[in-house]
XYZ file of C-alpha atoms in Angstrom:
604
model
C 0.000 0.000 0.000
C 1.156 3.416 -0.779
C 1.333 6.530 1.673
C 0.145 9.365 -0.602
C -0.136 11.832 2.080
C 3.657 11.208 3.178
C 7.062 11.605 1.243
C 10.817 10.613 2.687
C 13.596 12.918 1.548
C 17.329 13.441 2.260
C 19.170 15.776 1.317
C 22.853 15.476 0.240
C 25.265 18.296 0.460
C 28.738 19.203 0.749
C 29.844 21.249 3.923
C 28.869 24.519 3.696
C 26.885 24.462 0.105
C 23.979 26.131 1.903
C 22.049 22.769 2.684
C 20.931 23.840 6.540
C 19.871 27.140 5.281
C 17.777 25.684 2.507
C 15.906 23.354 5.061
C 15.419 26.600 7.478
C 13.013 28.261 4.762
C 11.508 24.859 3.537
C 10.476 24.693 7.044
C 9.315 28.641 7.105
C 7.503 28.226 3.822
C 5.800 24.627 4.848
C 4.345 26.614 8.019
C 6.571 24.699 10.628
C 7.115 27.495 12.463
C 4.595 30.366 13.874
C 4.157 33.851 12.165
C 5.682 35.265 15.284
C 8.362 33.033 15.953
C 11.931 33.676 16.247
C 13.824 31.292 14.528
C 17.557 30.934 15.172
C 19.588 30.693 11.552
C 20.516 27.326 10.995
C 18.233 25.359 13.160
C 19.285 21.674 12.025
C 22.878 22.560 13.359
C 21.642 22.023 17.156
C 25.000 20.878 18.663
C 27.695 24.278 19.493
C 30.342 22.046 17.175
C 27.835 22.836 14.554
C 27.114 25.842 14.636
C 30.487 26.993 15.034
C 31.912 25.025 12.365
C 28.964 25.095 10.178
C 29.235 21.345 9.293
C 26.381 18.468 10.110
C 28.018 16.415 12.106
C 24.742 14.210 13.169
C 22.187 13.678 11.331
C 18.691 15.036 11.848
C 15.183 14.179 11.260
C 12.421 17.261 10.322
C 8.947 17.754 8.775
C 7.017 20.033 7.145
C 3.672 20.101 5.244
C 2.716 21.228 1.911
C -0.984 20.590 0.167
C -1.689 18.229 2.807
C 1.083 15.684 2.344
C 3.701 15.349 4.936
C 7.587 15.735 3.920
C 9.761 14.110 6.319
C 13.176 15.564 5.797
C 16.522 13.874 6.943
C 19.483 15.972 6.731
C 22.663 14.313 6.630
C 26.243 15.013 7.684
C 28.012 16.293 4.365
C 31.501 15.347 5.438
C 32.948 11.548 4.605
C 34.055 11.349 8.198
C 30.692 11.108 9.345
C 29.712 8.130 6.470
C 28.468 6.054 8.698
C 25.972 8.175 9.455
C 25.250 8.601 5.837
C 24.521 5.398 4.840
C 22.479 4.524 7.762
C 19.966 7.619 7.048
C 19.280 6.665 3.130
C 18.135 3.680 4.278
C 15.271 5.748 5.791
C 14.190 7.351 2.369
C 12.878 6.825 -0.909
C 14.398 10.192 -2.529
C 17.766 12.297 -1.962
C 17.900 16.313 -2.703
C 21.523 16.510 -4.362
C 22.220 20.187 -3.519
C 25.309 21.652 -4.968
C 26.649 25.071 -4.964
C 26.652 27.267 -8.205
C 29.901 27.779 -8.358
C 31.721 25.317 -6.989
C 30.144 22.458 -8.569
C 29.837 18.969 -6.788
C 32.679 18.320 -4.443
C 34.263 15.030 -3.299
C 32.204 14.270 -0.178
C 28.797 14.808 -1.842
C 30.101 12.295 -4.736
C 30.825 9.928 -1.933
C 27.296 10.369 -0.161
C 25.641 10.382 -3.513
C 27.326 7.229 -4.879
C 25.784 5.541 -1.621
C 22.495 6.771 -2.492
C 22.176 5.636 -6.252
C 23.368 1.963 -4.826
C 20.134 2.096 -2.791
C 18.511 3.009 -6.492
C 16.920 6.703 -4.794
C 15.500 8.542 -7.421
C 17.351 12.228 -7.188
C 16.503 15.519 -7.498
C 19.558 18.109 -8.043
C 19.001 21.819 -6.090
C 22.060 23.951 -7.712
C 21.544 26.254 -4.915
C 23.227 30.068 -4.446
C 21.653 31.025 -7.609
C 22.128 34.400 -6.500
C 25.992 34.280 -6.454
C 27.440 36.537 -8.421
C 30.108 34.022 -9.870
C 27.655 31.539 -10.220
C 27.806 28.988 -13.355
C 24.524 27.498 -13.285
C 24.352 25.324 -16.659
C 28.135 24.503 -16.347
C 26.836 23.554 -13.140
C 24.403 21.067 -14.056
C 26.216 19.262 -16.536
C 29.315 18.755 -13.786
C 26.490 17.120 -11.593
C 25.106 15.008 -14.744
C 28.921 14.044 -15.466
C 29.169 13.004 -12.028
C 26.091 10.624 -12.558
C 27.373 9.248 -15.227
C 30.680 8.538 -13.875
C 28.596 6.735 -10.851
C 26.927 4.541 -13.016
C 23.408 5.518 -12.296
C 20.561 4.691 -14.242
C 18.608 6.063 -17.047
C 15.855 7.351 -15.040
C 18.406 8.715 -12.178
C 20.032 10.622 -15.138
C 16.556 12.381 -15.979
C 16.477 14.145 -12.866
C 15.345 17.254 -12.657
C 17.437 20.163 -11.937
C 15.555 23.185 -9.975
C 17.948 26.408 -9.483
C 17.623 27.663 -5.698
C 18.273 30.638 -3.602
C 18.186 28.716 0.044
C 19.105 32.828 1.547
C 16.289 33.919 -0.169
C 14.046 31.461 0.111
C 13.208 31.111 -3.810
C 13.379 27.670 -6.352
C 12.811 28.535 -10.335
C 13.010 25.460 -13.143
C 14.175 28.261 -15.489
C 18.015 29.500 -14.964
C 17.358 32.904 -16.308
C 14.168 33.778 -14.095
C 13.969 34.407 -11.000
C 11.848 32.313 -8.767
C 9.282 34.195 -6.081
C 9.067 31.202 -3.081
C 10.101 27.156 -3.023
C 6.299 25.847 -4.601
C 8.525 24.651 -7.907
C 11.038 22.616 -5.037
C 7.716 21.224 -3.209
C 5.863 20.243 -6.355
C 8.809 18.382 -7.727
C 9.220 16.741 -4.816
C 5.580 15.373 -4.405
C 5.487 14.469 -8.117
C 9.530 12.618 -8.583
C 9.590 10.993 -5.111
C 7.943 7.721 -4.692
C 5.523 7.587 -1.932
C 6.812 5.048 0.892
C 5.186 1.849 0.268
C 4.500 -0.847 3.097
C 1.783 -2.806 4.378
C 0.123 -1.359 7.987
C -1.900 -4.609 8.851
C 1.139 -7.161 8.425
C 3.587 -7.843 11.291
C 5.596 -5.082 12.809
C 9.237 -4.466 10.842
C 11.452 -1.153 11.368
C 15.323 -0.743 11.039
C 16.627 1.607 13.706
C 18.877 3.727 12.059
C 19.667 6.037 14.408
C 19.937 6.435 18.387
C 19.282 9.348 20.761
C 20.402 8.559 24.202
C 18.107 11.313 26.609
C 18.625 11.318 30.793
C 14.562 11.022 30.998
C 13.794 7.819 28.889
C 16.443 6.507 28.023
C 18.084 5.495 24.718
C 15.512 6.046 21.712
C 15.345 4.291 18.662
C 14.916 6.445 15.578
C 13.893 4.560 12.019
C 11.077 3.913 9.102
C 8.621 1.976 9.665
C 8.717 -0.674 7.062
C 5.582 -2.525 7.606
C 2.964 -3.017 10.423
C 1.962 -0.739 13.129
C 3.362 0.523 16.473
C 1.382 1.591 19.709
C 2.358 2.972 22.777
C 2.408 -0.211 25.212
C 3.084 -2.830 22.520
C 5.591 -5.396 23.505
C 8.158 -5.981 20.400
C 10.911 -7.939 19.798
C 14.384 -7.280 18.543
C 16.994 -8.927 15.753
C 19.511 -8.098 13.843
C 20.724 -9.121 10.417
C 24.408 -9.483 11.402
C 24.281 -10.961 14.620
C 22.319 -13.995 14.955
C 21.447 -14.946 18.379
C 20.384 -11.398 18.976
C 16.813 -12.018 20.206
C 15.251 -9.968 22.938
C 12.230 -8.833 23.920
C 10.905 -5.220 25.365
C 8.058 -2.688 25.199
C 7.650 0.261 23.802
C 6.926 3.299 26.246
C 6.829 6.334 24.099
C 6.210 6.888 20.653
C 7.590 10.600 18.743
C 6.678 11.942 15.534
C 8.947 14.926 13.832
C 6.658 18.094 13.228
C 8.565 20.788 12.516
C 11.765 20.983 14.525
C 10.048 19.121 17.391
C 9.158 15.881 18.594
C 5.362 15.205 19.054
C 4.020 12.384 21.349
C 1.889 10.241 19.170
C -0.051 6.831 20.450
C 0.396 5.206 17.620
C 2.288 5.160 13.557
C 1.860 3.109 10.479
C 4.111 1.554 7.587
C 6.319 4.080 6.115
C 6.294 6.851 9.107
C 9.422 7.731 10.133
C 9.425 7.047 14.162
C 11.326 7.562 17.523
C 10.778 5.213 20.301
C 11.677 4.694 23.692
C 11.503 1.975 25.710
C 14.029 -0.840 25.014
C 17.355 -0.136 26.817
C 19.627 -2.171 24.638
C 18.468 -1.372 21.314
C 21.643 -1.118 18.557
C 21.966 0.716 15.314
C 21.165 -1.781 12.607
C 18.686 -4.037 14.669
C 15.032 -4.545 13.548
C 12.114 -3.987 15.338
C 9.662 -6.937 14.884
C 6.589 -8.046 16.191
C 6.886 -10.991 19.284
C 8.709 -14.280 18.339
C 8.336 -12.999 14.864
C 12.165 -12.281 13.969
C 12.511 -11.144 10.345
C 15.716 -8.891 10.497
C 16.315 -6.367 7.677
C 19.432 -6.541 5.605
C 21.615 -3.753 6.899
C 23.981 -1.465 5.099
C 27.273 -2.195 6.598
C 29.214 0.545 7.894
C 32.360 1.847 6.526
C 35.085 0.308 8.787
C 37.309 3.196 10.561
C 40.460 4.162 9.014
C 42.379 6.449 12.061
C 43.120 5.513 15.507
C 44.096 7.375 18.405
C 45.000 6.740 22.250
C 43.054 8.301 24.974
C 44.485 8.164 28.284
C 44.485 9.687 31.800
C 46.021 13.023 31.856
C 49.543 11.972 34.223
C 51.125 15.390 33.978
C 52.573 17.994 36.775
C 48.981 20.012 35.830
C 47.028 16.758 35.977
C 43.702 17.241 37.838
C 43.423 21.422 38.043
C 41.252 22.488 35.534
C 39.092 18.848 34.576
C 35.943 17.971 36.191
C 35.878 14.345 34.944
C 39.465 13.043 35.334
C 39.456 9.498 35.717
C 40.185 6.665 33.841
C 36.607 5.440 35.179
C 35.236 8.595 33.648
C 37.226 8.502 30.528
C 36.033 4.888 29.974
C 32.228 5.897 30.895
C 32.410 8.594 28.429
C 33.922 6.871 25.584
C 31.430 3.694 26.080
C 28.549 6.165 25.893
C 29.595 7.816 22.716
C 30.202 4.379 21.190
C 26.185 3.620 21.970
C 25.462 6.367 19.752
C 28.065 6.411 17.167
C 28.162 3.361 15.493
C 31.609 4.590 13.046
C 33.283 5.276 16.518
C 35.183 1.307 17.570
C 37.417 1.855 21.300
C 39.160 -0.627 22.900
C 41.042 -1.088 26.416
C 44.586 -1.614 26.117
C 46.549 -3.751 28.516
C 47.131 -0.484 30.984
C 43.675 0.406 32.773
C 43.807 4.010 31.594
C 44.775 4.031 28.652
C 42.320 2.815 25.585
C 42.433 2.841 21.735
C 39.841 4.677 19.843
C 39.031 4.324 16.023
C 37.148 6.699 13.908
C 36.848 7.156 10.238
C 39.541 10.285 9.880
C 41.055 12.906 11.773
C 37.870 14.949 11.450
C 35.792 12.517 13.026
C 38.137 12.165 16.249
C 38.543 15.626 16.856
C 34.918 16.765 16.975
C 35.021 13.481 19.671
C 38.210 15.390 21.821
C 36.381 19.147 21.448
C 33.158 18.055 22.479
C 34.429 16.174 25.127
C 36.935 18.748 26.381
C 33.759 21.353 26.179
C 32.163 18.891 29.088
C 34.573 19.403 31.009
C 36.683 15.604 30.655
C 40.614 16.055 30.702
C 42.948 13.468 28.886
C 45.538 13.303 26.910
C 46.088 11.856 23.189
C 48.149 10.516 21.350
C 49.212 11.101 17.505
C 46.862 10.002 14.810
C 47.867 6.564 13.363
C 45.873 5.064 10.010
C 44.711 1.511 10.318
C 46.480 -0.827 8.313
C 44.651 -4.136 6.741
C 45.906 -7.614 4.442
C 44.519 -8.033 1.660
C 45.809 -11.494 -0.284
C 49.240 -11.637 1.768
C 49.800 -8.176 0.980
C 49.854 -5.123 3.686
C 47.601 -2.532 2.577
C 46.914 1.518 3.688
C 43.755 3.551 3.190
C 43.647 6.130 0.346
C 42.006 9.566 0.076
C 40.869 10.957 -3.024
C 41.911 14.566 -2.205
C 40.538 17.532 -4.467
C 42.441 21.118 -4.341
C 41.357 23.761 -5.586
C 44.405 26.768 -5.891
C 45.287 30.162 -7.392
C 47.377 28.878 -10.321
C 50.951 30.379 -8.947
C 50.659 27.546 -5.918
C 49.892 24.646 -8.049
C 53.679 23.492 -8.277
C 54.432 23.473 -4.907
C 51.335 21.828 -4.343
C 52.091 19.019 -6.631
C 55.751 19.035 -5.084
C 54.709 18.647 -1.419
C 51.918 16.273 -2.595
C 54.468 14.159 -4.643
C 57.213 14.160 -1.289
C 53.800 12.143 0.557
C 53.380 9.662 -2.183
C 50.409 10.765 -3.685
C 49.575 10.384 -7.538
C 47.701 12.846 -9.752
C 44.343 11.860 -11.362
C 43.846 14.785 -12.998
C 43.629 18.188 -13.797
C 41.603 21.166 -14.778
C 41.724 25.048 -15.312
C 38.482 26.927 -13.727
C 39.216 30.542 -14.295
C 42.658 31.905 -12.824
C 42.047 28.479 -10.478
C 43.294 24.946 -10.770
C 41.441 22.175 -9.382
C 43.393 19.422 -9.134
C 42.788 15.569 -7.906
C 45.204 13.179 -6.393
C 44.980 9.849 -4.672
C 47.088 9.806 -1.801
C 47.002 7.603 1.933
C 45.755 9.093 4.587
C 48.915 9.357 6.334
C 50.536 11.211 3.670
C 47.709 14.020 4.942
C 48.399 14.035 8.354
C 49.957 17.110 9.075
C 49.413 19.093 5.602
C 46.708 20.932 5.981
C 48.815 23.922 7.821
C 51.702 23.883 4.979
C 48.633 23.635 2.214
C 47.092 26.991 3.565
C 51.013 28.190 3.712
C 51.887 27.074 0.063
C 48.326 28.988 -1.691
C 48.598 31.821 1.102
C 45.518 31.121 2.887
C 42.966 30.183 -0.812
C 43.579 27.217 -1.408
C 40.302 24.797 -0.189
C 41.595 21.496 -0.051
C 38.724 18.155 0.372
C 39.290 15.066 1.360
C 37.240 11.457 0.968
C 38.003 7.816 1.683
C 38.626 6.054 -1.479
C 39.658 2.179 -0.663
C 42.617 0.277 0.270
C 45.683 -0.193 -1.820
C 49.414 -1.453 -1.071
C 51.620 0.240 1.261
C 53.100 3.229 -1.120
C 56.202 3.220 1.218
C 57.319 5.733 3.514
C 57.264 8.931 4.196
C 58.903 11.550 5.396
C 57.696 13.051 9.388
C 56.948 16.387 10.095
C 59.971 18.522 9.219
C 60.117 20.534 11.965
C 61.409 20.066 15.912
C 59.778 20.905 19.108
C 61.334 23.828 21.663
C 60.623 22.324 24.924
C 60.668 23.657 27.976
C 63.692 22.975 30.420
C 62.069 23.600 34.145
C 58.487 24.131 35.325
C 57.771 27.854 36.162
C 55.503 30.362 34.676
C 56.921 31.912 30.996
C 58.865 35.111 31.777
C 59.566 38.095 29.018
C 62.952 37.233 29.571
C 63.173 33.584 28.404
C 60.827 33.844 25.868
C 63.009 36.914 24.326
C 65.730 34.259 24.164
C 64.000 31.477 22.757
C 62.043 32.999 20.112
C 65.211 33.316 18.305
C 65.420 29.698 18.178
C 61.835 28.825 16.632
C 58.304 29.994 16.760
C 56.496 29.771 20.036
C 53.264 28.615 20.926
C 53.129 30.638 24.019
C 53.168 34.080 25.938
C 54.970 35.361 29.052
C 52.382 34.456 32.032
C 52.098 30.840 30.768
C 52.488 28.520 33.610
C 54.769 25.336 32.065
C 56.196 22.473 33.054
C 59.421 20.306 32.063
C 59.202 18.437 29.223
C 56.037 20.198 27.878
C 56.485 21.429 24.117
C 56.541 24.990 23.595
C 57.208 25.932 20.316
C 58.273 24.362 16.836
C 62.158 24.501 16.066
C 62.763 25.134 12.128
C 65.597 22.868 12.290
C 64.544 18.811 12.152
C 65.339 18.422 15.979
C 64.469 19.003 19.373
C 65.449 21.462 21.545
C 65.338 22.453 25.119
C 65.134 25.742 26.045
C 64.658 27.730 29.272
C 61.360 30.182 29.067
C 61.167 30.605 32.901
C 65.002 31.955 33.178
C 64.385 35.303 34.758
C 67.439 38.070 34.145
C 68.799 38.355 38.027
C 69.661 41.552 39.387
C 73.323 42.348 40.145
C 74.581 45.559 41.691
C 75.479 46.624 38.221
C 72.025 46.346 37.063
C 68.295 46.518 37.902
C 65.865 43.539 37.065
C 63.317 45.976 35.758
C 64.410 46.393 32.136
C 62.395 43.674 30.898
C 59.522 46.199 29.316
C 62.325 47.388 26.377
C 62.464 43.284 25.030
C 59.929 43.139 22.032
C 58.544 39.779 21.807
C 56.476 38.374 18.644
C 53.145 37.052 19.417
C 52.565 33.823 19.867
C 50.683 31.144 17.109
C 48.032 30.169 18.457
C 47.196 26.607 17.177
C 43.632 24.961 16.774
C 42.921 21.230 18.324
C 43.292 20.204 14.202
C 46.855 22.118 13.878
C 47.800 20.651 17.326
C 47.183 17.136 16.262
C 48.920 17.481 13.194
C 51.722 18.932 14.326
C 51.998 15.808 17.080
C 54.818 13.692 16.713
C 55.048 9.775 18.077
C 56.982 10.852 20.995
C 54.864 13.557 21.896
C 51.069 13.783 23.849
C 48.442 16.661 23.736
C 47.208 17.041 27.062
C 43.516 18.347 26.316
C 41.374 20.095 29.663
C 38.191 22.265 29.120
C 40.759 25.572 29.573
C 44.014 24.452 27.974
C 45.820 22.380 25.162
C 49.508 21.674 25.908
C 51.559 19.528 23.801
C 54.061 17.504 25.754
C 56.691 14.868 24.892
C 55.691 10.896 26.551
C 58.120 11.158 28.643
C 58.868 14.232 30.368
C 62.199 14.459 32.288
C 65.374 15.342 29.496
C 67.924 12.687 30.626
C 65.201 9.683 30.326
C 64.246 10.694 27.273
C 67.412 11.073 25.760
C 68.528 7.514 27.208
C 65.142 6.149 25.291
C 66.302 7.892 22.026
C 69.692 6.314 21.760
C 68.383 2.752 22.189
C-alpha cells in the first residue's frame, strides 16, 4: 500500500553548500514554524560544534507540510568522516535532494554520499543552490552534476532528474536559470510528483530498522527509524533482531512513541508503515537491529558501515597540571564517556589496552576524532592523546593503507608546490583542470601522507587554497614517508613563561606561548625550524646584580605567539609527543617528560 499523504527525503550536500539554510526556509515556507516566531539561523545545526563550524556532524530528522502531504526531511552530515551516518539515514528514504553550490560544482564528499544513495537506487533531485551568487555557473553547473552521474553509473531514469535552481538565503526555487523564482512551490511540487511515496503494508507484522539512536537522561536510549511494515502503539511489547548478529533475540516494550513536526518531537499513540518514528523503551536497542513483532524475527538486511580508518589513544592526563582544571578526570570517567559515545556512534570502535587508563579509539579520519576530543573537552573531561595513526589491513598476503581521493582547488601560482609537497607524501595525480585563474586538481594519496598538511597547504596557496578530502579504498603500502619537518622547543624547568626567556628562545623557533604561561618540564613549547628538538629555558628570569636593575624587561619586544587549533595541534603531534587536552588548555608535551630519560630512550 502506498502513503500518498507522506514523502521521505534526504538531502545530500557538501559542507557549507547552503544545505541547513535551505531546510530553514523549507520549514518557514511549509508553516513549521509560527508567524511570530523567532527562529535561530541554521536550526538543524543544534550541537555548538555545529554551529560553530557550520558542518552536520549528526544527522537530523524534520517535517514540514505542503498541500496536505507530509515531507519528512533527513538531513545528513556532508563530510565523509561522518559516512556512517550517511549510509544509515538513506536507508530511511525513498528520494535524496543533491544540492550543490553554483559555483563550486559537486565536491568530493557529496560524490561519496551520492554514490551511496544511487546503490540504494533513490530517485534524485539536483538543487544547484546560491543562484544568487554573483560568480555563479549554473548550466556549467548542471552538466558537472550530470557528469558526475554518469561517472557513478546511475541509471537512465536517475540521469533524468530534474534540476531546480535555488536561492536557500532567499528562500526562492525557479526550473528556469534565467528567471527568477518568487518562493520554493517549484522545489515542493517536484518533490511530491519525482519521489515515490513510501510503500508498506500497515496490517502485516511489525518491521522497522533503527537507524539512528538518541540517548536522553529522561527515557532513556531512543530508537529512531522507518517503519517498514505493520503498526506501532504505545504499550506494545516488540521484539528485537539483527541481520548481522544472529542470536540477537530480545524482547521489550515500547513506552513512548515521537513523531517529527517541525523541529520538534510530538508524542503520538500510535504510527503506520512508512512513518518515520522515535521510540523509547528498550534499553539495549543497537543501530542496525530490527524492530519486529513478538517471536516474529525477520531482520532487515543492513547497510554495513564503513570500517574506521584512524586511531588514536586516549588516556588519563599523568602530567605535573594533571587534575586542576578537569571535572571528569578518571580513567573510570574517561572509559564511561567513551562507552557512551560508542552507543550512539556506530563509526566510533574503542578498545582497552593492557594499561587500565589508557584505551584505543578508532574513527573514520582525523575529522571525526577531533569533533570526539572538542566536544568532550567542552564537558569538562581532561585526557591526553596521542598522535593520529591510520589503520592498516591484508589483503591477499599483501599489507595494505587507506587512500584519500583529495581535491584542491588553488590560485594557479601555488599549483607546483602543491604538486611538489603532494608528490614528497606519495600521492599520484588523477587529474587536472583550469576553472578561471584556479586549478582544481585531484590526487589519490594515503591518509597518512595528509596528516599534518593541511597547515603547509594553507602556507603554500597563502591562505585560498580549499583542499577536500574522501576515503577512497585500500591499496598497497606506497612506502614511507617523510615526518613532520620541523622540531619541538621544549621547555627545560616548570615555572611560569617570563619576558625574559621567551626573548631568548624565540630566536630559536616559533612559540606557541606568551609570558604568564604557567609550564612544566618536558612540555612542548614551540616548533624549532631545524629537524630536531630542543630544550630551552622560558622561565630563566634576568637576576639583578649591583650593576644592574631587574626591571628592564619592558624594552624586550617579543612576537606574538601562534596560536594553534585542536586540528593544527594534532597534526603537528609527533610519536613521541602527547596533547594534554582540559576544558581551559591544550599543551603539547613529549611521553616522557624528564630530558635525561628521554634522551637515554632515544639512543636505544
Amino acid at each position: 500500500m502506498l502513503r500518498e499523504d507522506l514523502r521521505n527525503i534526504a538531502i545530500i550536500a557538501h559542507v557549507d553548500h547552503g544545505k541547513t539554510t535551505l531546510v530553514d526556509e523549507m520549514l518557514k515556507q511549509g508553516g513549521s514554524f509560527r508567524e511570530n516566531q523567532v527562529v535561530a539561523e541554521r536550526v538543524m545545526d543544534s550541537g555548538d560544534l555545529e554551529r560553530e563550524r557550520g558542518i552536520t556532524i549528526l544527522a537530523k530528522n524534520t517535517a514540514t507540510y505542503y498541500n496536505g502531504v507530509k515531507i519528512n526531511i533527513v538531513d545528513t552530515p556532508g563530510h565523509a568522516d561522518f559516512g556512517g551516518e550517511v549510509e544509515r539515514v538513506l536507508k530511511m528514504v525513498n528520494g535524496v535532494l543533491l544540492l550543490v553550490d553554483s559555483f563550486e560544482g559537486p565536491m568530493p564528499q557529496t560524490r561519496f554520499v551520492l554514490q551511496k544513495a544511487l546503490e540504494l537506487n533513490h530517485r534524485v533531485i539536483i538543487v544547484v543552490n546560491k543562484m544568487d551568487r554573483p560568480d555563479a555557473r549554473l548550466n556549467e553547473v548542471g552538466d558537472e552534476v550530470l557528469e558526475l552521474l554518469l561517472e557513478l553509473d546511475a541509471t537512465d531514469e536517475q540521469l533524468d532528474s530534474p534540476i531546480i535552481y535555488c536561492s536557500g538565503r532567499e528562500g526562492t526555487a525557479t526550473m528556469d536559470p534565467n528567471r527568477k523564482g518568487t518562493d520554493l512551490k517549484p522545489l515542493f511540487d517536484t518533490i511530491l510528483d519525482y519521489i515515490p511515496a513510501p510503500e508498506g503494508d500497515p496490517d502485516g507484522p511489525l518491521q522497522m530498522l533503527v537507524s539512528s539512536i538518541d540517548y536522553n537522561d529522561y527515557v532513556g536510549r531512543i530508537a529512531v527509524g522507518r517503519i517498514e511494515r505493520g503498526t506501532i502503539k504505545t504499550g506494545q511489547e516488540v521484539s528485537l533482531c539483527d541481520y548481522h548478529v544472529e542470536d540477537l533475540c530480545t524482547n521489550g516494550r515500547v513506552t513512548a512513541i515521537y513523531q517529527y513536526d517541525g523541529l520538534k518531537r510530538v508524542a503520538v499513540e500510535e504510527a503506520k508503515a512508512g512513518d518515520i518514528v522515535a521510540f523509547s523503551g528498550l534499553e539495549n536497542v543497537n543501530i542496525g537491529n530490527t524492530v519486529c513483532a513478538p517471536y516474529e524475527f525477520e531482520p532487515i538486511p543492513f547497510v554495513k558501515i564503513s570500517e574506521p580508518t584512524v586511531e588514536m589513544t586516549f588516556s588519563v592526563n599523568n602530567g605535573p597540571f594533571a587534575g586542576r582544571e578537569g571535572k571528569y578526570v578518571t580513567s573510570r570517567h574517561l572509559r564511561d564517556r567513551l562507552m557512551a559515545e560508542l552507543r550512539k556512534d556506530v563509526s566510533l570502535g574503542v578498545h582497552e589496552t593492557e594499561s587500565p587508563e589508557t584505551f584505543r579509539v578508532l574513527g573514520r579520519g582525523e575529522m571525526h576524532l577531533s569533533i570526539l576530543i572538542e566536544t568532550m573537552r567542552r564537558e569538562g573531561y581532561e585526557f591526553m592523546v596521542g598522535a593520529p595513526k591510520v589503520l592498516y589491513k591484508t589483503i591477499d598476503g599483501h599489507m595494505c593503507e587507506p587512500i584519500e581521493r583529495l581535491l584542491v582547488d588553488v590560485p594557479a601560482e601555488s599549483v607546483g608546490s602543491v604538486i611538489e609537497k603532494l608528490g614528497s607524501r606519495k600521492s599520484e595525480m588523477v587529474h587536472m583542470t583550469p576553472q578561471g585563474e584556479r586549478m582544481r586538481i585531484e590526487f589519490k594519496i594515503p591518509a597518512r601522507g595528509l596528516f599534518g598538511y593541511r597547515g603547509e597547504f594553507l602556507t603554500d596557496t597563502r591562505g585560498e587554497g580549499i583542499l577536500n578530502t574522501v576515503f577512497d579504498g585500500y591499496e598497497p603500502y606506497k612506502g614511507d614517508i617523510e615526518k613532520r619537518s620541523v622540531g619541538s622547543l621544549i621547555a627545560f624547568e616548570t615555572g611560569d613563561a617570563v619576558t625574559y626567556g621567551l626573548y631568548n628562545a624565540q630566536e630559536r623557533g616559533t612559540l606557541f606561548i606568551g609570558a604568564g604561561t604557567p609550564v612544566y618540564m618536558g612540555m612542548v613549547v614551540g616548533s624549532s625550524p631545524k629537524n630536531e628538538d630542543l630544550v630551552v629555558n622560558v622561565c630563566k628570569k634576568k637576576h639583578a646584580s649591583n650593576v644592574r636593575a631587574s626591571g628592564s624587561d619592558d624594552a624586550l619586544r617579543l612576537i606574538p605567539p601562534k596560536n594553534m587549533s585542536l586540528e593544527e595541534m594534532l597534526e603537528f603531534l609527533g610519536d613521541d609527543e602527547l596533547l594534554e587536552v582540559t576544558p581551559e588548555s591544550l599543551r603539547i608535551r613529549k611521553r616522557i617528560l624528564d630530558h635525561q630519560l628521554r634522551m637515554k630512550a632515544n639512543k636505544k
